[in-house]
Structure formats: C-alpha cells, structure tokens
C-alpha positions as YAML, in Angstrom:
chain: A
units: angstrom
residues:
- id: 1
  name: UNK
  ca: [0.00, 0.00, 0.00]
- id: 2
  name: UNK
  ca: [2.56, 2.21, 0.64]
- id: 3
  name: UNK
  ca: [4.28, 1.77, -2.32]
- id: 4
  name: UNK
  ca: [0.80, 2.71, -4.28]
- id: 5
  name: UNK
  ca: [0.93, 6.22, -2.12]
- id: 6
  name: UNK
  ca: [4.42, 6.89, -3.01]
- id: 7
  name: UNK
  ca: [3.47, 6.29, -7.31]
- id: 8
  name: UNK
  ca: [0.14, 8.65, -6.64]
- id: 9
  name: UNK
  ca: [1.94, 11.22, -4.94]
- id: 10
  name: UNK
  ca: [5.16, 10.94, -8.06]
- id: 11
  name: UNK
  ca: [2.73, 11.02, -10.78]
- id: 12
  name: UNK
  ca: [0.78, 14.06, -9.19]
- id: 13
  name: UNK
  ca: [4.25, 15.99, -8.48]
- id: 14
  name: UNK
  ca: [4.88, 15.35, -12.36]
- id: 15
  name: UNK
  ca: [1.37, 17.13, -13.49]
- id: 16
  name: UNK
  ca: [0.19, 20.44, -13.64]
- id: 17
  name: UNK
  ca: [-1.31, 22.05, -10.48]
- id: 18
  name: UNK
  ca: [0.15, 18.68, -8.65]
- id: 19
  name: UNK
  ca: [0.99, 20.62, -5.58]
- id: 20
  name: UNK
  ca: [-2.45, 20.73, -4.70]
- id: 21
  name: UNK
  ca: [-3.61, 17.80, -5.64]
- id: 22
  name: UNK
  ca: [-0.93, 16.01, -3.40]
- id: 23
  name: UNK
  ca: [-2.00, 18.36, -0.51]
- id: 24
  name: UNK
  ca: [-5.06, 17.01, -1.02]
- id: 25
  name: UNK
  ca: [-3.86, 13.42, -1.18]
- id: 26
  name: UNK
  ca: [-2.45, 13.67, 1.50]
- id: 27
  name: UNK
  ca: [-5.68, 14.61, 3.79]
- id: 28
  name: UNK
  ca: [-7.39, 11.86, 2.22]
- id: 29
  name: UNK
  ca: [-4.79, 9.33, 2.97]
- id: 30
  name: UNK
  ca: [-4.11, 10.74, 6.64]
- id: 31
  name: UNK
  ca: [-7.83, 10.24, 7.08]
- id: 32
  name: UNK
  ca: [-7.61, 6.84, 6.30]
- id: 33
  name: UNK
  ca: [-4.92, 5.91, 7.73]
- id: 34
  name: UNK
  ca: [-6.86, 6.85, 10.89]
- id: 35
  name: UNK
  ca: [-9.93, 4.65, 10.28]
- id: 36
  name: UNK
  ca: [-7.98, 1.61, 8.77]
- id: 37
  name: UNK
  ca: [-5.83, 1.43, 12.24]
- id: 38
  name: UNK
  ca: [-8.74, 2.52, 14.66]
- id: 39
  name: UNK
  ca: [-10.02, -0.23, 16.44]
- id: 40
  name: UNK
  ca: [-13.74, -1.23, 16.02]
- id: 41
  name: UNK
  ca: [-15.54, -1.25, 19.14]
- id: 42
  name: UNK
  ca: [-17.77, -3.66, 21.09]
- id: 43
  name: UNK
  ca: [-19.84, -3.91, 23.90]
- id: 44
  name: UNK
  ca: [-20.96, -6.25, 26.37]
- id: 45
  name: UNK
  ca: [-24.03, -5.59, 28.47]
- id: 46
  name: UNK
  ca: [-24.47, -7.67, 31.57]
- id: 47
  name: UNK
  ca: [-27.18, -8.11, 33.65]
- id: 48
  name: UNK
  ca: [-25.61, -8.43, 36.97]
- id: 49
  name: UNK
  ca: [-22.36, -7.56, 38.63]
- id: 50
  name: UNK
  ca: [-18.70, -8.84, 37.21]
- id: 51
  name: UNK
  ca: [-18.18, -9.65, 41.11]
- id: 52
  name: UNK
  ca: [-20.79, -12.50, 41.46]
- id: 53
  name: UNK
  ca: [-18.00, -15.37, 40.80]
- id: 54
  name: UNK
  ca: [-20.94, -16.42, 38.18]
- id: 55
  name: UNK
  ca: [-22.80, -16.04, 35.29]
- id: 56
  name: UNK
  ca: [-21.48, -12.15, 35.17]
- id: 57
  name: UNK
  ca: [-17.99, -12.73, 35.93]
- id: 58
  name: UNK
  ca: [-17.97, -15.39, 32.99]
- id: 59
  name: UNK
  ca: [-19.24, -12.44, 31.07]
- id: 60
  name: UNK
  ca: [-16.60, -10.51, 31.76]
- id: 61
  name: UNK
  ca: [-13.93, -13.27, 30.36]
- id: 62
  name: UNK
  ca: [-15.37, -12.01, 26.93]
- id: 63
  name: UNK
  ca: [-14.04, -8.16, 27.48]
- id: 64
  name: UNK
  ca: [-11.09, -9.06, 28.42]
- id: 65
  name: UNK
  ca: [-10.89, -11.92, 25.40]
- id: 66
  name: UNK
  ca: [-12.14, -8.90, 23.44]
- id: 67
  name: UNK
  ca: [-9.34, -6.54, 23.76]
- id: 68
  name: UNK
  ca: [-6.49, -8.89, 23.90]
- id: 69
  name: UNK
  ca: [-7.90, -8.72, 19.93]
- id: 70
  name: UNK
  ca: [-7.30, -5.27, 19.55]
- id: 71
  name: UNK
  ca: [-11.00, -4.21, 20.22]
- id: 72
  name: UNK
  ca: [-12.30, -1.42, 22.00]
- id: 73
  name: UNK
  ca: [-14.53, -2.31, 24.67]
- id: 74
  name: UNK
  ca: [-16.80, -0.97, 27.00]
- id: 75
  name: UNK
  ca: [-19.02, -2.75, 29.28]
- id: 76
  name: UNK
  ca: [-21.94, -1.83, 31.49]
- id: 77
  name: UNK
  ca: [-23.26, -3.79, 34.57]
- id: 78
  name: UNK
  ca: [-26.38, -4.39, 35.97]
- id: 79
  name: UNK
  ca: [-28.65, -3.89, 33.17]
- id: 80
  name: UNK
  ca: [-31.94, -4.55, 33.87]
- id: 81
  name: UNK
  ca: [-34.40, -6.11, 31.28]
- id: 82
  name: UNK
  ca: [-36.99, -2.99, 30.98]
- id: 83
  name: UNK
  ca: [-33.36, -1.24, 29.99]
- id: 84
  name: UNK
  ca: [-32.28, -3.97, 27.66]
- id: 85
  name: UNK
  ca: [-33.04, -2.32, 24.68]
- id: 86
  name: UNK
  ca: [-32.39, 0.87, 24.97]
- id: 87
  name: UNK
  ca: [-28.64, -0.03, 26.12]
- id: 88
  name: UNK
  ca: [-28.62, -1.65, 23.25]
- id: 89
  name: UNK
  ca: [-29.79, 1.28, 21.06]
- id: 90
  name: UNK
  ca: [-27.52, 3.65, 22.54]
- id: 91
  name: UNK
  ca: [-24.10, 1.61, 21.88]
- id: 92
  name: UNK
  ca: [-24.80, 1.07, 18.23]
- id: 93
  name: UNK
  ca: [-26.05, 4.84, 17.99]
- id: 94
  name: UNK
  ca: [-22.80, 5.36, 19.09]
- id: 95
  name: UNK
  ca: [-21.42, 3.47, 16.58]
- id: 96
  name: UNK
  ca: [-20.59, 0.37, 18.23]
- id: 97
  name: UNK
  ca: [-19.86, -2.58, 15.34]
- id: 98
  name: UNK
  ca: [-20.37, -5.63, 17.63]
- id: 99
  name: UNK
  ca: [-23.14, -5.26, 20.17]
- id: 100
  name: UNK
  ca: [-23.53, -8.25, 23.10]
- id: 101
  name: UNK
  ca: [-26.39, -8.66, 25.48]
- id: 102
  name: UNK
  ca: [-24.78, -11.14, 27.87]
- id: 103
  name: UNK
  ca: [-28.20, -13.43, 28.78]
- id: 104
  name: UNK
  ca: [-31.07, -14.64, 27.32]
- id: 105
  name: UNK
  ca: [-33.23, -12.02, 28.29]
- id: 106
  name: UNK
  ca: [-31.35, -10.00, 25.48]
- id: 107
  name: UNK
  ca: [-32.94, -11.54, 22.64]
- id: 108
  name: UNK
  ca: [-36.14, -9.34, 22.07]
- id: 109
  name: UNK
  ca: [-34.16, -6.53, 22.89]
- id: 110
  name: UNK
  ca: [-31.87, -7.09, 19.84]
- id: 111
  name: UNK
  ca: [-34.57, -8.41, 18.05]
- id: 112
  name: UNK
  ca: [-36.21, -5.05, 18.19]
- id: 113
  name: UNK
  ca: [-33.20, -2.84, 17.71]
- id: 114
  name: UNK
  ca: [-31.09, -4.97, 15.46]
- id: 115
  name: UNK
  ca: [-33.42, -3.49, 12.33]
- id: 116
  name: UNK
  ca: [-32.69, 0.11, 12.74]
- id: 117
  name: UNK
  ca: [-28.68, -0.66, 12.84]
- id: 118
  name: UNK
  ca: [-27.96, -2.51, 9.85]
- id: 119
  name: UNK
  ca: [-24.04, -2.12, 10.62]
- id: 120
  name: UNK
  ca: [-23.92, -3.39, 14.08]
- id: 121
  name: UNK
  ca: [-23.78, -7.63, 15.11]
- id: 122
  name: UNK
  ca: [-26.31, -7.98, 17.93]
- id: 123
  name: UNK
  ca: [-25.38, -11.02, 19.75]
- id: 124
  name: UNK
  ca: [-27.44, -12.68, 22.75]
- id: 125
  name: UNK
  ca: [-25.50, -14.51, 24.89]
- id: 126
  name: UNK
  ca: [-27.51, -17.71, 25.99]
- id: 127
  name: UNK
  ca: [-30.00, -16.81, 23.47]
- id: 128
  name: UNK
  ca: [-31.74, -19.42, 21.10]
- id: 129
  name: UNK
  ca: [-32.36, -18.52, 17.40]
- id: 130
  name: UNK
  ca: [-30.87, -15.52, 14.92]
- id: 131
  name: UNK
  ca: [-32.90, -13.47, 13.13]
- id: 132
  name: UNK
  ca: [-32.55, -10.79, 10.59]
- id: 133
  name: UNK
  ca: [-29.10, -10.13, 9.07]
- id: 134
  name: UNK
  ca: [-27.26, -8.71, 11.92]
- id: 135
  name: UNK
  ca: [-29.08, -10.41, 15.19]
- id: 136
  name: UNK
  ca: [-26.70, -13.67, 16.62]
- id: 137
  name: UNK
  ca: [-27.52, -16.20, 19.49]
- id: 138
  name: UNK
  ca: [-24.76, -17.99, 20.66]
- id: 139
  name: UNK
  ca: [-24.71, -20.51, 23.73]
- id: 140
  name: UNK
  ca: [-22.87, -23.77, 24.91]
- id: 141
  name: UNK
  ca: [-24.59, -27.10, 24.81]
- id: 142
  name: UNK
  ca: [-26.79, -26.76, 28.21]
- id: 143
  name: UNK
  ca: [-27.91, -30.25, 27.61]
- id: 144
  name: UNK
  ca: [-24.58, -32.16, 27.49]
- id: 145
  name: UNK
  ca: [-23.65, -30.60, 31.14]
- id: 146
  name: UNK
  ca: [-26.54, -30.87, 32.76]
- id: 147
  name: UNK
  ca: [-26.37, -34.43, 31.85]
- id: 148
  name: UNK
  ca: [-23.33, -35.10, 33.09]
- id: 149
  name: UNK
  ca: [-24.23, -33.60, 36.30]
- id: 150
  name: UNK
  ca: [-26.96, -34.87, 37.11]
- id: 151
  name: UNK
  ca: [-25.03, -38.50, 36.48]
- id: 152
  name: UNK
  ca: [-22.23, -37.25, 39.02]
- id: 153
  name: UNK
  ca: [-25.35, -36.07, 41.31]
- id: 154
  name: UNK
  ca: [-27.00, -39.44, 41.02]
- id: 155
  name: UNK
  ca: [-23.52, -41.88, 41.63]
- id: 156
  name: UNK
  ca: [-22.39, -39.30, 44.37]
- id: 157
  name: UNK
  ca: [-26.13, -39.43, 46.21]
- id: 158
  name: UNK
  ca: [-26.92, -41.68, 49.65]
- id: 159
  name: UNK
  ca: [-29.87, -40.85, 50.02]
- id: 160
  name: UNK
  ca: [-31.45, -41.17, 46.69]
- id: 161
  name: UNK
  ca: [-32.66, -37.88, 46.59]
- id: 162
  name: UNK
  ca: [-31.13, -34.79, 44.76]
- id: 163
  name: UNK
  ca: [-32.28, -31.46, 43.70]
- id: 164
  name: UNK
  ca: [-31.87, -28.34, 41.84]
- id: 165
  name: UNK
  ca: [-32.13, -24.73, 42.51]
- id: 166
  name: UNK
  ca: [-33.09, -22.38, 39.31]
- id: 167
  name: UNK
  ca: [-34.05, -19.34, 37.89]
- id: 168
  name: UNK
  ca: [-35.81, -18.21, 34.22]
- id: 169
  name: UNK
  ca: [-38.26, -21.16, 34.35]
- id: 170
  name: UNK
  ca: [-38.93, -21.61, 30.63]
- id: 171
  name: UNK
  ca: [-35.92, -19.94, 29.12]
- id: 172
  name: UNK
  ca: [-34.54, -22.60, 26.49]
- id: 173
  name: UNK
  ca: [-30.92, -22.80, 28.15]
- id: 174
  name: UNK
  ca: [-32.65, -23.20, 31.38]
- id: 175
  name: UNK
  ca: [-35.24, -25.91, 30.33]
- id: 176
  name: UNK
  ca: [-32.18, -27.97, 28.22]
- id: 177
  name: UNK
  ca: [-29.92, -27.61, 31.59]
- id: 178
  name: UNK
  ca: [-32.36, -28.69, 34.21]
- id: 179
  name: UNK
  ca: [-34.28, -31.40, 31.95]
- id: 180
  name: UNK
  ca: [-30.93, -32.93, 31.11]
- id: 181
  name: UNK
  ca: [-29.80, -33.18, 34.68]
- id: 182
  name: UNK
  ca: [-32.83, -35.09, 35.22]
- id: 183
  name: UNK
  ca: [-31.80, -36.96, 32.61]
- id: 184
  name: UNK
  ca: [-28.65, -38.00, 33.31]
- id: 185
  name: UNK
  ca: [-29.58, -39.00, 36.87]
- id: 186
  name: UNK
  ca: [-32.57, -41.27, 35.97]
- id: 187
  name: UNK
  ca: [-29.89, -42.98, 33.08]
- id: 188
  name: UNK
  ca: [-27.89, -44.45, 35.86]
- id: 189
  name: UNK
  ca: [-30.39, -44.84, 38.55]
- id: 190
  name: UNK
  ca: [-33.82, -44.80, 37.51]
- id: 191
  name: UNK
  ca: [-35.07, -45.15, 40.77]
- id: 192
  name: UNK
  ca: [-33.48, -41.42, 42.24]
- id: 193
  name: UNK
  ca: [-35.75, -38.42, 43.22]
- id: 194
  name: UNK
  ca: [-35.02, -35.39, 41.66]
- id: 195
  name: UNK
  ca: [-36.85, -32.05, 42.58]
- id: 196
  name: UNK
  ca: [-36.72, -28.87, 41.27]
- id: 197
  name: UNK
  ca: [-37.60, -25.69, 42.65]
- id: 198
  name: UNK
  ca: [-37.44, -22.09, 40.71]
- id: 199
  name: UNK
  ca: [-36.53, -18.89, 42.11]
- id: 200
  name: UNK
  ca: [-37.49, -15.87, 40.87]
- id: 201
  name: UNK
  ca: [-34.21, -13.90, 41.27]
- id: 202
  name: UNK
  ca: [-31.34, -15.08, 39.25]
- id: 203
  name: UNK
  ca: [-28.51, -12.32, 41.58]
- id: 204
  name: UNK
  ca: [-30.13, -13.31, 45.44]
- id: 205
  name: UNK
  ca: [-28.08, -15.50, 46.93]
- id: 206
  name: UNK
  ca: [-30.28, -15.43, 50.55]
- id: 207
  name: UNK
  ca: [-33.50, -16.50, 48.69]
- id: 208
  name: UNK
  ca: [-31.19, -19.59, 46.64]
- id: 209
  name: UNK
  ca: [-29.58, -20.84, 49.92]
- id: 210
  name: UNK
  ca: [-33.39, -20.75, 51.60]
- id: 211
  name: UNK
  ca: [-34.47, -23.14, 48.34]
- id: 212
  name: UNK
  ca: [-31.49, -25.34, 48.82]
- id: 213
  name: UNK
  ca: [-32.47, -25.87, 52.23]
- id: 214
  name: UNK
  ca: [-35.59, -26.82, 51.94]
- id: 215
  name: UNK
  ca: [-34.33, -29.45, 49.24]
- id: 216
  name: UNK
  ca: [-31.77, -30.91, 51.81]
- id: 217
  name: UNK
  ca: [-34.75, -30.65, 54.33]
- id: 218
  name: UNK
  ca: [-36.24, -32.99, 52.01]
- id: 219
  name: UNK
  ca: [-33.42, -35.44, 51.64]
- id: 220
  name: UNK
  ca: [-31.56, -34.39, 48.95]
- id: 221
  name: UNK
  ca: [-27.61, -34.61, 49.14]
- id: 222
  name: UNK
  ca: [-26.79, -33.31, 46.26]
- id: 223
  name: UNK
  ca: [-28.20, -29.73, 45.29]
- id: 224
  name: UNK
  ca: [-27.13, -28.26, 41.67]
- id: 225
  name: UNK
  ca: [-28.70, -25.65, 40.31]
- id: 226
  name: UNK
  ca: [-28.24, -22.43, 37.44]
- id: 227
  name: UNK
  ca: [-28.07, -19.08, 38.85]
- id: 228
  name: UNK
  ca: [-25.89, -16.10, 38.92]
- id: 229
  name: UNK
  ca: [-24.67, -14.46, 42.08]
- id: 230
  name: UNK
  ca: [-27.59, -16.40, 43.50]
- id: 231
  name: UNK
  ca: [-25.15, -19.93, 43.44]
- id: 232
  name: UNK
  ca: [-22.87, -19.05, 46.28]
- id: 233
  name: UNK
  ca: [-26.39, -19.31, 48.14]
- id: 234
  name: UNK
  ca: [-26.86, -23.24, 46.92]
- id: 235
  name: UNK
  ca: [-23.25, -23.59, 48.28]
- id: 236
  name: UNK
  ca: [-23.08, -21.92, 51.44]
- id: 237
  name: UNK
  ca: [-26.59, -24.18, 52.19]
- id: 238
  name: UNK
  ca: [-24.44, -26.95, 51.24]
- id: 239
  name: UNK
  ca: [-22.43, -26.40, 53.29]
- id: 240
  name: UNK
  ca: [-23.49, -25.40, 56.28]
- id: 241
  name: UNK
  ca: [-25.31, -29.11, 56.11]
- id: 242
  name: UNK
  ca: [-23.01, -30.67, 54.52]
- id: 243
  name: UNK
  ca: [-24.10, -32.13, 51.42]
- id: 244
  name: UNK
  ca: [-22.53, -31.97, 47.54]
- id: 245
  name: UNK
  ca: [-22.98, -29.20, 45.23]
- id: 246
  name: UNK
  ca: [-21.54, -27.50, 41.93]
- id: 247
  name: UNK
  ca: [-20.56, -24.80, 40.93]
- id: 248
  name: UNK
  ca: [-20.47, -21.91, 37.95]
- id: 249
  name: UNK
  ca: [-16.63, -21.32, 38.48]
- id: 250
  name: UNK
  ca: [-13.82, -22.40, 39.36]
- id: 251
  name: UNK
  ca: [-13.71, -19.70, 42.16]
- id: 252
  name: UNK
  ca: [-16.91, -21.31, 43.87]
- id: 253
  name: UNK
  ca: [-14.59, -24.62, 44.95]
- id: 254
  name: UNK
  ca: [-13.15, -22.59, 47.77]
- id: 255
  name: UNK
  ca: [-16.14, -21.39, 49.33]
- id: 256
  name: UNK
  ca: [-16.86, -24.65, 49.49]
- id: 257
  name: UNK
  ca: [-13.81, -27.23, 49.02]
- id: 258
  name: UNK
  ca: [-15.68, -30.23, 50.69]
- id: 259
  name: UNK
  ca: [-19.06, -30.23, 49.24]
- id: 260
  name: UNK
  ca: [-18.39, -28.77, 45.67]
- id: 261
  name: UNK
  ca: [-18.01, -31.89, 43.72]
- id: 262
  name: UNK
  ca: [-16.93, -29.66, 40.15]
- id: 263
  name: UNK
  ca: [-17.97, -26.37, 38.44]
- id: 264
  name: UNK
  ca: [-19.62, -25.86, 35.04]
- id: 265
  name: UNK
  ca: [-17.60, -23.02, 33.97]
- id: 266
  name: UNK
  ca: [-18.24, -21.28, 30.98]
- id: 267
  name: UNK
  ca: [-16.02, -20.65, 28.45]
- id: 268
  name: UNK
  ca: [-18.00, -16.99, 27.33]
- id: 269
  name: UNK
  ca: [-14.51, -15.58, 26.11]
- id: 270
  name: UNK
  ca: [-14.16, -18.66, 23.41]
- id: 271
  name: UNK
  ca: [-17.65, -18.03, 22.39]
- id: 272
  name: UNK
  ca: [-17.79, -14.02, 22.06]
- id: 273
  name: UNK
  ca: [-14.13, -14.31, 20.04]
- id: 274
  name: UNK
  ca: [-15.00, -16.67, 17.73]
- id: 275
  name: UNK
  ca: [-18.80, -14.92, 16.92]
- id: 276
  name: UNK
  ca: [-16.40, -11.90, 16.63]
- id: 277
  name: UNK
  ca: [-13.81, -13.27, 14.15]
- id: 278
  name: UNK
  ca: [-16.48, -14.48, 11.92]
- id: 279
  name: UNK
  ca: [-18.66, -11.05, 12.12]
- id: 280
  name: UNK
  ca: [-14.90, -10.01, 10.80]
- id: 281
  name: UNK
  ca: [-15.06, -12.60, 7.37]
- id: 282
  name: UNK
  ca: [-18.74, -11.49, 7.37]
- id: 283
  name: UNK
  ca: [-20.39, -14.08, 8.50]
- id: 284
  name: UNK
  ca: [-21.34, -13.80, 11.70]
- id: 285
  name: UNK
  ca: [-25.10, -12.63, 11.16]
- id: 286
  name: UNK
  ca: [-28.75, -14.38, 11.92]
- id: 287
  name: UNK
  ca: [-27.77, -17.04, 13.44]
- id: 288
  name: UNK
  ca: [-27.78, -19.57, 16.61]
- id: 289
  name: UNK
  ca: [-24.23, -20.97, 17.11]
- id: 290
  name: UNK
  ca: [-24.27, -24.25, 19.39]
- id: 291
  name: UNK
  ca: [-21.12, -24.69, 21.28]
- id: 292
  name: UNK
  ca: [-20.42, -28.48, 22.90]
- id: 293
  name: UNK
  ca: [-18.20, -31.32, 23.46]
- id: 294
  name: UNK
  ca: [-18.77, -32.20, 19.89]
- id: 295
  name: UNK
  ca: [-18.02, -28.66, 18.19]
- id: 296
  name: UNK
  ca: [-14.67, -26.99, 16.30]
- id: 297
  name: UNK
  ca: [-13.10, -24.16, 17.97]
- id: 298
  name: UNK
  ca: [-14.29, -24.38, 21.24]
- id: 299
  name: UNK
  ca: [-16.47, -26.53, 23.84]
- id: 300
  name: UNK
  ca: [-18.52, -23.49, 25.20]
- id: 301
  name: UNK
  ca: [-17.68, -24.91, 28.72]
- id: 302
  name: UNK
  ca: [-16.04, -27.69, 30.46]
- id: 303
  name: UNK
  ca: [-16.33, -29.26, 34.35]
- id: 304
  name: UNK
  ca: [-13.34, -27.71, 36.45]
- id: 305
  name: UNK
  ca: [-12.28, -28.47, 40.22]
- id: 306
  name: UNK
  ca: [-9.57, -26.24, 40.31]
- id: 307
  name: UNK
  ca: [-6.38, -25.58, 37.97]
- id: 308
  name: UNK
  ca: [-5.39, -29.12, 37.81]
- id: 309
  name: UNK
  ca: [-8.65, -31.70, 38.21]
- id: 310
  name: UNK
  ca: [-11.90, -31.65, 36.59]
- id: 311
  name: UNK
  ca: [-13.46, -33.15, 39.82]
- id: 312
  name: UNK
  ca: [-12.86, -33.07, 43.35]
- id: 313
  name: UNK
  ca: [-10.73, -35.61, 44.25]
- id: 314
  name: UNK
  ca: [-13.39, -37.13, 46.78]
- id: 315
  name: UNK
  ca: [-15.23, -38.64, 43.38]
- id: 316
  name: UNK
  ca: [-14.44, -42.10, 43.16]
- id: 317
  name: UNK
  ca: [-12.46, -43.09, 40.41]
- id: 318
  name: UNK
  ca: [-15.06, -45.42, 39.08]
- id: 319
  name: UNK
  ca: [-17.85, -42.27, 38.70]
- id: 320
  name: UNK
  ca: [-14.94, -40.31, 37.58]
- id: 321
  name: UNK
  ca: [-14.35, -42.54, 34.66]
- id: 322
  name: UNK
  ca: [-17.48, -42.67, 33.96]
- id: 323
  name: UNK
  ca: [-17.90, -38.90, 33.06]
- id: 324
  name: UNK
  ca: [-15.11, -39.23, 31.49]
- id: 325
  name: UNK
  ca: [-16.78, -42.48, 29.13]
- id: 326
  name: UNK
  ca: [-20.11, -39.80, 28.83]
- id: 327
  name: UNK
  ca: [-18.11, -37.06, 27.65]
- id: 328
  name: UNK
  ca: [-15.56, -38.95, 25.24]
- id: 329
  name: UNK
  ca: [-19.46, -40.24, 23.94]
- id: 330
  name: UNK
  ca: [-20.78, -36.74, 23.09]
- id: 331
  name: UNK
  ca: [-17.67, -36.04, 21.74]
- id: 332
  name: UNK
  ca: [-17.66, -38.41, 18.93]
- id: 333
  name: UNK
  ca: [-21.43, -38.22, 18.53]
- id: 334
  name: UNK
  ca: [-22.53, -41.43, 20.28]
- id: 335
  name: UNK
  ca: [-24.42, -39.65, 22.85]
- id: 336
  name: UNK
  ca: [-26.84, -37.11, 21.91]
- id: 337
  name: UNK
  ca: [-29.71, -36.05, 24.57]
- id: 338
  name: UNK
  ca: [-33.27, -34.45, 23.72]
- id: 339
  name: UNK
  ca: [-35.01, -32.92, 26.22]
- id: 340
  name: UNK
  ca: [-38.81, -31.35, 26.92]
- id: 341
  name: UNK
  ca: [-40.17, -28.68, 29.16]
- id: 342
  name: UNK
  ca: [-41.42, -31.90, 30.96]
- id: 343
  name: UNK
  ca: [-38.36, -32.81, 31.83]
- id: 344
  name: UNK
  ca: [-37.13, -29.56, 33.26]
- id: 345
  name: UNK
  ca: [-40.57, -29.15, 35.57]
- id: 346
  name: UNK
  ca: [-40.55, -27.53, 39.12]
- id: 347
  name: UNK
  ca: [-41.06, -30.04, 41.70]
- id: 348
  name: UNK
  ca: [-40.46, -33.95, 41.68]
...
C-alpha cells in the first residue's frame, strides 16, 4: 500500500497544479490511515455484577478476550431487562460494530433494535435462534452438562434424593440444563428423586440458599442448580449441612472445598471471540451458534475443580471414569440427549 501512495503522490508531483492535488492526497490518505488502524468497538451488556464469581464474571472473560484482539470495549453492569433495549440502542447509535447482550433475556431486545442498525452484530448470549441479518444467538450445549451432572449427582447421592435450585423457568438454556440433569440421573439410577424448585431472582443469593435448604430438608444430598450471584447461596446451604454441590466457576470450589463436587464453567470468552472473528469474514449474522463437546473451535464450557482436576478428588475413580466415558461419547457423537419442558418441571 505504501508503495501505491508513493506512485500517486510521483505522478501528481509530475502534473500540472500537482501541488495541490498532493495536498489534497495527502488529507485523504491521513484520514484513512486513521480509520484503517482505529479499532472497532464492542460492547458487552451484563445483567448483573462482574463480582458474582458467576454467570457475570464469565461475562466478563469475553471483554477481556475482546481486547487482547485489539477491540475497544466498554461494558456496562447491571442492566436490567426494561433497559435492555435501549442499552442496546444507545451503543450502536454510538457506533458500536459488535453489540452483546450477555443473557437470554437479550434476545427481544436485539430483536427489536437490530433493524434500525444494519451495521452493528447484535449477539445474545444464551440466546436461542438468529434473526434478521445482523441479530446472533450464541450458547454452549446446556444439555450435554446438565447431563453429566446430574449422572455425578446421582452416583455421588446416599440418600437417593437430589435437587436443583433455578431461575428463568422456561428460558430454552434453562429448560435444556435442568431437563438434562434429570436426565442423566434417571440414566444411571432410575429409581433417584429429583426435585426442582425455581426462584425468581437469578442475583439473590439469601433467597437460593433458603431453596437449597428446603431441598436438603427434604433429603436431597446433592443440590445443583443455574443461577448467577444467587449460586454461592446453593453452596453456602451446602455447606453449612453438609451435602454436595456444583458450581459456575472455578472460584466457587473454595467457598466450598468439601461439598463442591466440580464447576460448570463457561467458556463466554471462546464463544464471544470466535462470533467476533467471523462477524470479521462477514459471516457472523442471523444465526444460533451451538457450542459443545462435539463442536470446532471451542467446547462453550467444560467441568473444572480447580487448575489441575476436573473433579474433586473425593469422586471415586469409578464415577470419575465414567464422566469421562459420557463425555468422550458426546464427543464423537454417540451420545446425543433431547429434552422437553417436561423434563425440566418444578417439583419432583
């Protein structure tokens, strides 16, 4: 390229009134110089704190994946859903290229806005369909997890009793979680109880830990569930009476290093940079993009003690190898689960 400016500006030195026209030039090419080297922005909207050692703080993992591009980024925090769209709105009015609601709950919002900013990627993190040109859902394969959770619930479990703590009763991710972890327990013991129970705040950890109670109260001695800041109140319960639990990162083992049996921790940076790189080639656009065990690129998540095990080393070997066997199996394609909103009902 810069040999191209150097033959422009000759040629126009060479002609008449080429003083000019190579002051001219040279404006031009300052100017885009300027826009070829800025970097485009993006923005991630999150519905809760980046503190909560959950669903947010996962979030987060996708600014920081973000700029170690070479994106601009901002970010804004507890964004509540009548707000959804219009914090939407306002970043691509800005001129934001790549636009990312960071839950479900972003989906109409982006569905509504997306046609009005033909330039910008809306993405909904969680979400399940695309639509338009420019509106993206991207998630990680709920169902596979859940599955293999509610196996480690049901092998791990005394009493023959387990449960699971939830919010967004209905939402797709939450219905393929919950039904699969139902699932997975009843595959290796058909005869375990498993009861559900939905919260309606995904962020309050008091109201969670008074749910998971009343499931241990029960008999449950394993309690899972999908929340946000609202799962260190499913651990604490857990252990204050001590029973097993999981977790949403790999932070959660410590509050917990007895009773936290592994963490589903979601690999949100993976997800965001990829959806990123191909808005880049142009194709990143009305779609849903399904990240699992079985995808290119990345798994969407994986199950994480700590740093160096996948489970707590309390896990027998024997169950350990056997989540090992179910995830080698969804890997390659063998095992594939289907699940309905029966599956993922409140209560037993």
């Amino acid at each position: 390229m810069l040999k191209l400016i150097d033959r422009v500006v000759r040629n126009e030195k060479n002609q008449r009134g080429g003083v000019k026209r190579v002051a001219m030039i040279a404006a031009l090419l300052s100017t885009l110089s300027v826009n070829a080297f800025a970097a485009d922005k993006a923005a991630i909207l999150l519905p809760g704190s980046i503190n909560d050692q959950s669903w947010n703080a996962q979030g987060y993992e996708g600014v920081k994946r973000l700029k170690a591009m070479g994106w601009d980024v901002a970010y804004s925090e507890n964004v509540q859903p009548a707000d959804m769209a219009q914090a939407m709105r306002d970043y691509a009015q800005r001129g934001y290229k790549l636009v990312i609601g960071h839950t479900g709950r972003f989906q109409s919002a982006a569905e509504a806005v997306g046609p009005h900013f033909q330039k910008t990627l809306f993405v909904a993190g969680s979400g399940s369909k695309g639509a338009g040109k420019n509106v993206t859902s991207v998630d990680f394969d709920n169902t596979q997890f859940g599955y293999l959770m509610g196996v480690l619930a049901a092998r791990m479990s005394k009493t023959g009793k387990i449960g699971s703590v939830n919010g967004l009763e209905g939402l797709p991710n939450v219905v393929a979680q919950v039904g699969a972890f139902r699932k997975g327990a009843q595959s290796v013991r058909p005869d375990i109880q498993v009861k559900v129970i939905y919260v309606q705040d995904m962020e309050d950890a008091a109201v969670a830990k008074e749910a998971a109670l009343s499931l241990i109260a029960w008999g449950a001695d394993f309690v899972s569930g999908k929340l946000n800041a609202g799962q260190t109140g499913i651990i604490q319960a857990a252990k204050e009476k001590n029973v097993f639990t999981n977790g949403r990162s790999a932070d959660n083992s410590a509050i917990a290093p007895q009773n936290v049996l592994t963490n589903i921790v979601e690999k949100w940076g993976d997800m965001y940079a990829a959806i990123a790189q191909e808005d880049a080639a142009g194709a990143g656009g009305g779609k849903y993009v399904l990240y699992g065990l079985n995808s290119k690129g990345s798994t969407g998540a994986q199950l994480a003690y700590d740093g160096a095990h996948e489970l707590n080393p309390v896990v027998p070997k024997a169950i350990a190898d056997e989540i090992d066997a179910d995830e080698k199996k969804f890997a390659s394609g063998a095992l594939h689960v289907s699940v309905t909103a029966k599956d993922a009902r409140g209560g037993v």
